[in-house]
Tab-separated table of C-alpha atoms in Angstrom:
chain	number	residue	atom	x	y	z
A	7	UNK	CA	-69.247	55.647	-53.110
A	8	UNK	CA	-67.666	58.358	-55.522
A	9	UNK	CA	-68.379	61.526	-53.056
A	10	UNK	CA	-67.001	59.467	-49.944
A	11	UNK	CA	-63.776	58.907	-51.752
A	12	UNK	CA	-63.461	62.593	-52.817
A	13	UNK	CA	-64.231	63.239	-49.131
A	14	UNK	CA	-61.487	61.160	-47.853
A	15	UNK	CA	-59.233	62.696	-50.717
A	16	UNK	CA	-59.962	66.240	-49.079
A	17	UNK	CA	-59.800	64.900	-45.133
A	18	UNK	CA	-55.949	63.759	-46.120
A	19	UNK	CA	-55.129	66.405	-48.024
A	20	UNK	CA	-56.358	69.093	-44.454
A	21	UNK	CA	-54.493	66.395	-42.500
A	22	UNK	CA	-51.258	67.185	-44.486
A	23	UNK	CA	-51.533	70.729	-44.312
A	24	UNK	CA	-51.896	70.313	-40.457
A	25	UNK	CA	-49.005	71.703	-38.827
A	26	UNK	CA	-47.298	69.070	-36.638
A	27	UNK	CA	-45.663	69.496	-32.982
A	28	UNK	CA	-42.561	67.931	-32.233
A	29	UNK	CA	-42.215	65.341	-29.477
A	30	UNK	CA	-39.699	67.498	-27.628
A	31	UNK	CA	-42.095	70.614	-27.876
A	32	UNK	CA	-45.413	69.002	-27.138
A	33	UNK	CA	-45.520	68.982	-23.540
A	34	UNK	CA	-42.903	71.832	-21.481
A	35	UNK	CA	-41.951	70.921	-18.087
A	36	UNK	CA	-44.925	73.167	-16.655
A	37	UNK	CA	-47.736	71.060	-18.394
A	38	UNK	CA	-45.999	67.570	-17.245
A	39	UNK	CA	-46.278	68.885	-13.634
A	40	UNK	CA	-49.673	69.853	-14.038
A	41	UNK	CA	-50.846	66.347	-15.565
A	42	UNK	CA	-48.809	64.561	-12.902
A	43	UNK	CA	-50.935	66.461	-10.653
A	44	UNK	CA	-54.187	65.544	-11.824
A	45	UNK	CA	-53.130	61.812	-11.944
A	46	UNK	CA	-52.144	61.927	-8.610
A	47	UNK	CA	-55.090	64.044	-7.265
A	48	UNK	CA	-57.299	61.302	-9.286
A	49	UNK	CA	-55.536	58.159	-7.537
A	50	UNK	CA	-55.237	59.559	-4.044
A	51	UNK	CA	-58.346	60.779	-3.436
A	52	UNK	CA	-59.752	57.870	-5.612
A	53	UNK	CA	-58.468	55.762	-3.177
A	54	UNK	CA	-60.087	57.318	-0.456
A	55	UNK	CA	-63.732	57.910	-1.741
A	56	UNK	CA	-64.007	54.594	-2.667
A	57	UNK	CA	-63.936	53.089	0.704
A	58	UNK	CA	-66.579	55.093	1.603
A	59	UNK	CA	-70.148	53.152	2.090
A	60	UNK	CA	-72.714	54.015	-0.450
A	61	UNK	CA	-69.796	55.293	-3.041
A	62	UNK	CA	-69.855	53.826	-6.642
A	63	UNK	CA	-67.644	50.919	-6.758
A	64	UNK	CA	-64.865	51.033	-9.744
A	65	UNK	CA	-64.059	48.680	-12.637
A	66	UNK	CA	-60.746	48.994	-12.544
A	67	UNK	CA	-58.996	45.321	-12.668
A	68	UNK	CA	-62.127	43.879	-13.626
A	69	UNK	CA	-65.352	44.703	-15.381
A	70	UNK	CA	-68.902	44.469	-13.666
A	71	UNK	CA	-71.618	45.482	-15.542
A	72	UNK	CA	-73.631	46.399	-12.210
A	73	UNK	CA	-70.781	48.877	-11.093
A	74	UNK	CA	-70.927	50.400	-14.823
A	75	UNK	CA	-75.161	50.339	-14.570
A	76	UNK	CA	-75.151	52.202	-11.055
A	77	UNK	CA	-72.982	55.024	-12.441
A	78	UNK	CA	-74.736	55.624	-15.380
A	79	UNK	CA	-78.133	55.299	-13.140
A	80	UNK	CA	-76.657	57.905	-10.810
A	81	UNK	CA	-75.658	60.236	-13.819
A	82	UNK	CA	-78.508	60.022	-15.467
A	83	UNK	CA	-81.211	59.427	-13.799
A	84	UNK	CA	-81.824	62.465	-11.686
A	85	UNK	CA	-79.979	61.186	-8.753
A	86	UNK	CA	-77.054	63.486	-8.884
A	87	UNK	CA	-76.577	64.894	-5.363
A	88	UNK	CA	-74.212	66.831	-2.967
A	89	UNK	CA	-71.874	63.288	-3.086
A	90	UNK	CA	-71.166	63.694	-6.623
A	91	UNK	CA	-67.674	64.473	-5.947
A	92	UNK	CA	-67.220	61.263	-4.162
A	93	UNK	CA	-69.265	59.298	-6.370
A	94	UNK	CA	-67.038	60.602	-9.578
A	95	UNK	CA	-63.654	60.115	-7.769
A	96	UNK	CA	-64.644	56.122	-6.539
A	97	UNK	CA	-65.865	55.339	-9.958
A	98	UNK	CA	-63.228	57.355	-12.220
A	99	UNK	CA	-60.221	58.675	-10.059
A	100	UNK	CA	-58.210	55.542	-10.724
A	101	UNK	CA	-57.688	56.758	-14.233
A	102	UNK	CA	-54.705	58.811	-13.054
A	103	UNK	CA	-52.780	55.641	-13.673
A	104	UNK	CA	-52.881	55.626	-17.166
A	105	UNK	CA	-51.910	59.105	-17.388
A	106	UNK	CA	-48.690	58.655	-15.046
A	107	UNK	CA	-47.985	55.494	-17.533
A	108	UNK	CA	-47.966	57.986	-20.420
A	109	UNK	CA	-45.789	60.542	-19.015
A	110	UNK	CA	-43.381	57.771	-18.309
A	111	UNK	CA	-43.571	56.566	-21.804
A	112	UNK	CA	-43.089	60.283	-22.570
A	113	UNK	CA	-40.273	60.843	-20.104
A	114	UNK	CA	-37.890	57.646	-21.052
A	115	UNK	CA	-38.416	59.177	-24.805
A	116	UNK	CA	-37.192	62.543	-23.931
A	117	UNK	CA	-34.543	61.573	-21.665
A	118	UNK	CA	-32.764	58.147	-23.961
A	119	UNK	CA	-33.806	59.097	-27.349
A	120	UNK	CA	-32.869	62.828	-27.607
A	121	UNK	CA	-29.468	62.695	-27.513
A	122	UNK	CA	-26.213	60.393	-27.442
A	123	UNK	CA	-25.693	58.137	-24.802
A	124	UNK	CA	-23.863	60.255	-22.007
A	125	UNK	CA	-23.744	57.703	-18.885
A	126	UNK	CA	-23.074	53.855	-19.078
A	127	UNK	CA	-26.659	53.406	-17.880
A	128	UNK	CA	-27.853	54.420	-21.149
A	129	UNK	CA	-26.147	52.534	-23.446
A	130	UNK	CA	-26.007	48.886	-21.092
A	131	UNK	CA	-29.128	47.173	-20.360
A	132	UNK	CA	-28.460	46.130	-17.102
A	133	UNK	CA	-27.327	49.111	-15.958
A	134	UNK	CA	-30.507	51.086	-17.437
A	135	UNK	CA	-32.906	48.609	-15.539
A	136	UNK	CA	-30.855	48.023	-12.090
A	137	UNK	CA	-30.369	51.924	-11.943
A	138	UNK	CA	-34.020	51.975	-12.564
A	139	UNK	CA	-34.865	49.268	-10.108
A	140	UNK	CA	-33.101	51.213	-7.579
A	141	UNK	CA	-34.491	54.509	-8.265
A	142	UNK	CA	-38.139	52.793	-7.284
A	143	UNK	CA	-36.805	51.024	-4.129
A	144	UNK	CA	-35.056	53.929	-2.658
A	145	UNK	CA	-38.403	56.105	-3.315
A	146	UNK	CA	-40.778	53.546	-1.867
A	147	UNK	CA	-38.634	51.789	0.690
A	148	UNK	CA	-39.193	53.876	3.752
A	149	UNK	CA	-43.000	54.802	2.479
A	150	UNK	CA	-43.587	50.833	2.487
A	151	UNK	CA	-42.209	50.531	5.805
A	152	UNK	CA	-43.990	53.161	7.462
A	153	UNK	CA	-47.375	52.036	5.543
A	154	UNK	CA	-46.817	48.312	6.948
A	155	UNK	CA	-46.278	49.805	10.361
A	156	UNK	CA	-49.717	51.612	10.238
A	157	UNK	CA	-51.725	49.156	8.465
A	158	UNK	CA	-50.378	46.760	11.683
A	159	UNK	CA	-51.230	49.371	14.184
A	160	UNK	CA	-54.794	49.560	12.843
A	161	UNK	CA	-55.075	46.100	13.211
A	162	UNK	CA	-55.420	44.845	9.721
A	163	UNK	CA	-54.803	41.560	9.004
A	164	UNK	CA	-50.919	40.523	9.026
A	165	UNK	CA	-49.900	38.290	5.445
A	166	UNK	CA	-47.211	37.010	6.239
A	167	UNK	CA	-43.734	38.214	5.771
A	168	UNK	CA	-43.085	36.760	2.083
A	169	UNK	CA	-45.610	38.547	1.046
A	170	UNK	CA	-44.576	41.926	2.254
A	171	UNK	CA	-41.051	41.139	0.723
A	172	UNK	CA	-42.179	40.141	-2.630
A	173	UNK	CA	-44.296	44.035	-2.481
A	174	UNK	CA	-41.476	45.693	-0.981
A	175	UNK	CA	-38.984	44.242	-4.278
A	176	UNK	CA	-41.705	44.361	-6.782
A	177	UNK	CA	-41.774	41.097	-7.764
A	178	UNK	CA	-45.668	40.115	-5.953
A	179	UNK	CA	-47.032	40.874	-9.492
A	180	UNK	CA	-45.881	38.206	-11.486
A	181	UNK	CA	-47.222	35.675	-8.463
A	182	UNK	CA	-50.547	34.426	-8.976
A	183	UNK	CA	-51.307	34.202	-5.179
A	184	UNK	CA	-50.056	37.676	-4.416
A	185	UNK	CA	-50.600	40.070	-7.723
A	186	UNK	CA	-54.291	41.444	-6.477
A	187	UNK	CA	-53.012	41.670	-2.680
A	188	UNK	CA	-53.460	45.293	-2.012
A	189	UNK	CA	-51.795	45.674	1.457
A	190	UNK	CA	-50.274	47.773	1.839
A	191	UNK	CA	-51.991	49.743	-1.098
A	192	UNK	CA	-50.349	51.110	-3.367
A	193	UNK	CA	-47.348	49.229	-3.905
A	194	UNK	CA	-48.527	46.840	-6.484
A	195	UNK	CA	-47.667	49.758	-9.029
A	196	UNK	CA	-43.934	49.559	-8.305
A	197	UNK	CA	-43.859	46.053	-10.007
A	198	UNK	CA	-46.169	47.422	-12.818
A	199	UNK	CA	-43.141	49.869	-13.801
A	200	UNK	CA	-40.464	47.253	-13.513
A	201	UNK	CA	-41.816	45.128	-16.211
A	202	UNK	CA	-42.168	48.635	-18.056
A	203	UNK	CA	-38.525	49.280	-17.781
A	204	UNK	CA	-37.774	46.030	-18.832
A	205	UNK	CA	-40.088	46.118	-22.139
A	206	UNK	CA	-39.283	49.266	-22.651
A	207	UNK	CA	-34.962	48.822	-22.536
A	208	UNK	CA	-35.184	45.214	-24.476
A	209	UNK	CA	-38.104	45.865	-27.030
A	210	UNK	CA	-38.685	49.561	-27.632
A	211	UNK	CA	-35.398	51.417	-27.113
A	212	UNK	CA	-33.139	49.372	-29.523
A	213	UNK	CA	-35.132	50.631	-32.703
A	214	UNK	CA	-34.794	54.251	-31.260
A	215	UNK	CA	-32.377	55.428	-33.495
A	216	UNK	CA	-33.445	54.098	-36.383
A	217	UNK	CA	-35.937	56.670	-37.748
A	218	UNK	CA	-36.791	55.291	-41.240
A	219	UNK	CA	-37.196	51.761	-40.241
A	220	UNK	CA	-41.083	50.774	-39.653
A	221	UNK	CA	-40.360	49.354	-36.261
A	222	UNK	CA	-39.835	52.707	-34.901
A	223	UNK	CA	-43.372	52.911	-34.610
A	224	UNK	CA	-44.552	49.216	-35.504
A	225	UNK	CA	-43.053	47.797	-32.331
A	226	UNK	CA	-45.150	50.052	-29.856
A	227	UNK	CA	-47.809	49.407	-31.838
A	228	UNK	CA	-47.507	45.609	-31.471
A	229	UNK	CA	-46.906	45.929	-27.675
A	230	UNK	CA	-50.268	47.277	-27.584
A	231	UNK	CA	-52.547	44.820	-29.783
A	232	UNK	CA	-50.466	41.732	-28.173
A	233	UNK	CA	-51.451	43.117	-24.398
A	234	UNK	CA	-55.116	44.378	-25.657
A	235	UNK	CA	-56.057	41.182	-27.884
A	236	UNK	CA	-55.668	38.632	-24.496
A	237	UNK	CA	-57.786	41.067	-22.627
A	238	UNK	CA	-60.604	41.271	-25.071
A	239	UNK	CA	-61.351	37.274	-24.927
A	240	UNK	CA	-61.353	37.272	-21.460
A	241	UNK	CA	-64.204	36.698	-19.338
A	242	UNK	CA	-64.705	40.807	-17.686
A	243	UNK	CA	-64.972	39.569	-13.796
A	244	UNK	CA	-62.809	36.337	-13.608
A	245	UNK	CA	-59.337	36.233	-11.666
A	246	UNK	CA	-57.286	35.838	-14.693
A	247	UNK	CA	-58.114	39.079	-15.969
A	248	UNK	CA	-57.286	40.343	-12.406
A	249	UNK	CA	-54.150	39.043	-12.819
A	250	UNK	CA	-53.496	39.996	-16.076
A	251	UNK	CA	-54.201	43.655	-15.629
A	252	UNK	CA	-51.924	43.820	-12.460
A	253	UNK	CA	-48.814	43.410	-14.619
A	254	UNK	CA	-47.781	45.381	-17.746
A	255	UNK	CA	-50.925	44.875	-19.738
A	256	UNK	CA	-52.288	47.195	-18.226
A	257	UNK	CA	-49.565	50.142	-19.017
A	258	UNK	CA	-48.819	49.038	-22.572
A	259	UNK	CA	-51.912	51.009	-23.900
A	260	UNK	CA	-50.889	54.755	-21.957
A	261	UNK	CA	-47.045	53.621	-21.548
A	262	UNK	CA	-46.596	53.336	-25.364
A	263	UNK	CA	-48.617	56.653	-26.355
A	264	UNK	CA	-46.090	58.476	-24.784
A	265	UNK	CA	-43.469	56.999	-26.515
A	266	UNK	CA	-45.409	57.349	-30.146
A	267	UNK	CA	-46.430	61.151	-29.148
A	268	UNK	CA	-42.544	61.937	-28.101
A	269	UNK	CA	-41.129	60.242	-31.334
A	270	UNK	CA	-43.915	61.365	-33.734
A	271	UNK	CA	-45.461	64.177	-31.946
A	272	UNK	CA	-49.381	65.409	-32.746
A	273	UNK	CA	-51.076	67.545	-34.815
A	274	UNK	CA	-51.471	71.441	-33.799
A	275	UNK	CA	-54.861	71.846	-33.123
A	276	UNK	CA	-56.202	75.398	-32.104
A	277	UNK	CA	-57.578	76.257	-28.797
A	278	UNK	CA	-61.035	75.885	-29.172
A	279	UNK	CA	-60.570	72.211	-30.459
A	280	UNK	CA	-58.389	71.178	-27.178
A	281	UNK	CA	-61.487	72.673	-25.273
A	282	UNK	CA	-63.719	70.404	-27.072
A	283	UNK	CA	-62.207	67.800	-26.517
A	284	UNK	CA	-61.267	68.211	-23.079
A	285	UNK	CA	-65.008	68.661	-22.385
A	286	UNK	CA	-66.178	65.648	-24.346
A	287	UNK	CA	-63.773	63.438	-22.801
A	288	UNK	CA	-65.549	63.177	-19.573
A	289	UNK	CA	-69.188	61.982	-20.722
A	290	UNK	CA	-66.729	59.812	-23.283
A	291	UNK	CA	-65.583	58.150	-20.299
A	292	UNK	CA	-68.578	57.510	-18.823
A	293	UNK	CA	-70.205	55.832	-22.269
A	294	UNK	CA	-67.023	53.941	-22.621
A	295	UNK	CA	-67.500	52.688	-19.271
A	296	UNK	CA	-70.732	50.935	-19.960
A	297	UNK	CA	-69.129	48.226	-22.355
A	298	UNK	CA	-66.290	45.459	-21.741
A	299	UNK	CA	-64.532	46.562	-24.996
A	300	UNK	CA	-64.985	49.911	-25.126
A	301	UNK	CA	-63.967	49.723	-21.228
A	302	UNK	CA	-59.967	48.817	-22.358
A	303	UNK	CA	-59.601	51.914	-24.277
A	304	UNK	CA	-60.995	54.343	-21.798
A	305	UNK	CA	-57.207	55.122	-20.890
A	306	UNK	CA	-56.976	56.658	-24.794
A	307	UNK	CA	-59.687	58.844	-23.742
A	308	UNK	CA	-58.394	59.853	-20.367
A	309	UNK	CA	-54.723	60.514	-21.830
A	310	UNK	CA	-56.403	62.262	-24.585
A	311	UNK	CA	-58.494	64.803	-22.766
A	312	UNK	CA	-56.241	65.454	-19.937
A	313	UNK	CA	-53.041	66.577	-22.595
A	314	UNK	CA	-56.091	68.831	-24.316
A	315	UNK	CA	-57.167	70.294	-21.035
A	316	UNK	CA	-53.320	71.288	-19.687
A	317	UNK	CA	-52.776	72.583	-22.974
A	318	UNK	CA	-55.474	74.709	-23.621
A	319	UNK	CA	-54.715	75.785	-19.834
A	320	UNK	CA	-51.295	76.735	-19.882
A	321	UNK	CA	-51.260	79.463	-22.396
A	322	UNK	CA	-53.932	81.286	-20.584
A	323	UNK	CA	-52.546	84.520	-18.938
A	324	UNK	CA	-55.444	85.690	-16.893
A	325	UNK	CA	-54.722	85.410	-12.677
A	326	UNK	CA	-57.526	83.203	-12.434
A	327	UNK	CA	-56.472	80.116	-14.549
A	328	UNK	CA	-52.755	81.003	-13.520
A	329	UNK	CA	-53.545	80.776	-9.770
A	330	UNK	CA	-56.295	78.748	-8.665
A	331	UNK	CA	-55.660	75.883	-11.159
A	332	UNK	CA	-52.248	75.747	-12.691
A	333	UNK	CA	-50.026	76.581	-10.273
A	334	UNK	CA	-51.640	74.300	-7.753
A	335	UNK	CA	-51.706	71.425	-10.065
A	336	UNK	CA	-48.137	71.979	-10.635
A	337	UNK	CA	-47.121	71.813	-6.832
A	338	UNK	CA	-49.437	68.773	-6.376
A	339	UNK	CA	-47.514	67.397	-9.233
A	340	UNK	CA	-44.266	67.986	-8.011
A	341	UNK	CA	-44.643	65.610	-4.778
A	342	UNK	CA	-46.647	63.282	-6.996
A	343	UNK	CA	-44.196	60.555	-6.459
A	344	UNK	CA	-44.101	60.929	-2.793
A	345	UNK	CA	-47.991	61.660	-2.512
A	346	UNK	CA	-48.405	57.884	-4.228
A	347	UNK	CA	-46.134	56.173	-1.520
A	348	UNK	CA	-47.434	58.001	1.637
A	349	UNK	CA	-51.079	58.694	1.014
A	350	UNK	CA	-52.201	55.123	2.701
A	351	UNK	CA	-50.624	56.083	5.954
A	352	UNK	CA	-53.063	58.523	6.862
A	353	UNK	CA	-55.720	57.149	5.211
A	354	UNK	CA	-55.992	53.762	7.169
A	355	UNK	CA	-56.705	55.273	10.652
A	356	UNK	CA	-59.451	57.205	9.256
A	357	UNK	CA	-61.260	54.628	7.607
A	358	UNK	CA	-60.754	52.306	10.304
A	359	UNK	CA	-61.436	54.356	13.603
A	360	UNK	CA	-64.074	56.669	11.941
A	361	UNK	CA	-65.217	56.119	8.338
A	362	UNK	CA	-66.119	52.152	9.083
A	363	UNK	CA	-68.489	52.673	11.268
A	364	UNK	CA	-70.468	54.966	9.308
A	365	UNK	CA	-73.683	53.100	7.195
A	366	UNK	CA	-73.849	55.593	4.246
A	367	UNK	CA	-72.326	58.620	2.735
A	368	UNK	CA	-72.815	61.684	5.054
A	369	UNK	CA	-71.626	65.082	4.574
A	370	UNK	CA	-69.358	64.853	7.735
A	371	UNK	CA	-67.339	62.602	5.513
A	372	UNK	CA	-66.021	65.940	3.408
A	373	UNK	CA	-64.256	66.998	6.311
A	374	UNK	CA	-62.473	63.667	7.223
A	375	UNK	CA	-61.809	63.705	3.310
A	376	UNK	CA	-60.282	67.409	4.104
A	377	UNK	CA	-58.305	66.124	7.096
A	378	UNK	CA	-56.847	63.684	4.704
A	379	UNK	CA	-55.930	65.740	2.071
A	380	UNK	CA	-54.184	68.033	4.497
A	381	UNK	CA	-52.232	65.244	6.405
A	382	UNK	CA	-51.133	63.537	3.342
A	383	UNK	CA	-49.394	66.402	1.400
A	384	UNK	CA	-47.716	67.411	4.888
A	385	UNK	CA	-46.229	63.942	4.876
A	386	UNK	CA	-45.531	64.118	1.140
A	387	UNK	CA	-43.603	67.128	1.833
A	388	UNK	CA	-41.744	65.551	4.730
A	389	UNK	CA	-41.453	62.102	2.648
A	390	UNK	CA	-39.704	64.947	0.086
A	391	UNK	CA	-36.952	66.234	2.445
A	392	UNK	CA	-36.207	62.975	4.052
A	393	UNK	CA	-35.351	61.724	0.752
A	394	UNK	CA	-33.426	64.896	-0.413
A	395	UNK	CA	-31.226	64.585	2.576
A	396	UNK	CA	-31.379	61.262	2.253
A	397	UNK	CA	-32.283	60.532	6.054
C-alpha cells in the first residue's frame, strides 16, 4: 500500500512537471483541416462501403453483438483478404462524426471565448442561434433538394412531403417516427448540430469568462454524464437507444472534449508518444467495439488517436509526409462540409443501378468506389463554387 502511495506521488509530480499546450496552440489551422479531411473520408467512404453486400455491418446508433463478433472474427480469425479496406471503412468509418463534433467544440471556443464580443451575435443568444441555424440551412438546402431529386429519380420510396420538410428545417431528430429516417442520407446530422449549438450557447458559453469557477469545466463534464448515463442503462438494440443517438446524446462526449481541450489545453507529449497513441488507437477501437459499455466511449479513442496522428505528422519536413499525406488531407478537409452535403448524389445511382445486383464483394467494387470518390470530390468542388457565388 505504501509503495502504491509513493508511486502515485511520483506520477503526480511528473504530471505537474509536464508542459501544457494551451488551447489556442493545441491545433493549428492546417492540423484542423487535416482532421476534417480524416473525418469526412471516413464518413463518405463508409456510407458507400456499408451498402456493399458482404461488408461488415457497423454499430452506429445501436449495438448488435453479432456485428461486433463478425468484425472481430474477420480481424483475428485469419480471414483478412483484399476487401479489408471495405470491411474497415464499413465498420469504423462512421466514427468520422465524433471527429467533426470535437472540432466543432474546439472551434466554438476559439471563435467566441478568446476575445471580447465584437458583434451582437456573440453576446445575444437569439442572434447566435439564429445565425448558426441560417448558416447550416444555407449550406445544406441546395444539396438537400438535389439529393431528394436524385433519390426519387432512382425510384426510392417517397416518404411524404412532411418528412422532407422536417429534415430540411433540421427538426426531424426530435420526432421519434422521423429521427432515424436516413432518406435522404446525411441530413439527420444537421439537426444534431442545431441541438449542439443550443446547448453550447445556453449551458456552456455563459461560464466561459469565469476562469476560476468550477462551473467552467464542471458543466461540460455534467453534460457528458447526463447524456452517457441513460445510454448505459438502455437495451443495446432497442428503438429508444436509436432515437437518443440521433440527437445530442451522440454528440456531447466528443463535443465537450473539444470545448475542454480548447479551454484548458493538453500535456505536451514527445513525438514518439504521439505515434504510439495513434497506432494503439486502431486496435483499441476494435477491442472497445466488443462490449456495449466500452462502445459508448469509442469517440474518446477516435478523437485522441486522430489528434495524435495529425500532431505527429504535421511537423514532418519530409517531402513524402507532406506531399502524400498532409496536403491531400488538408485539401479534402477544406471541402469537407460540401462533401458531406453532396456525397449521396453520386452514391445512390451507382448503388441502385449497379452494386445492388451484386451478390457479394467483387474486385470491380473498387473501380466503382474510385468513380464514386472522383464524382463526389468534383461535385463538392462545384457546390463550393455555387455557395461562394451565391448561385
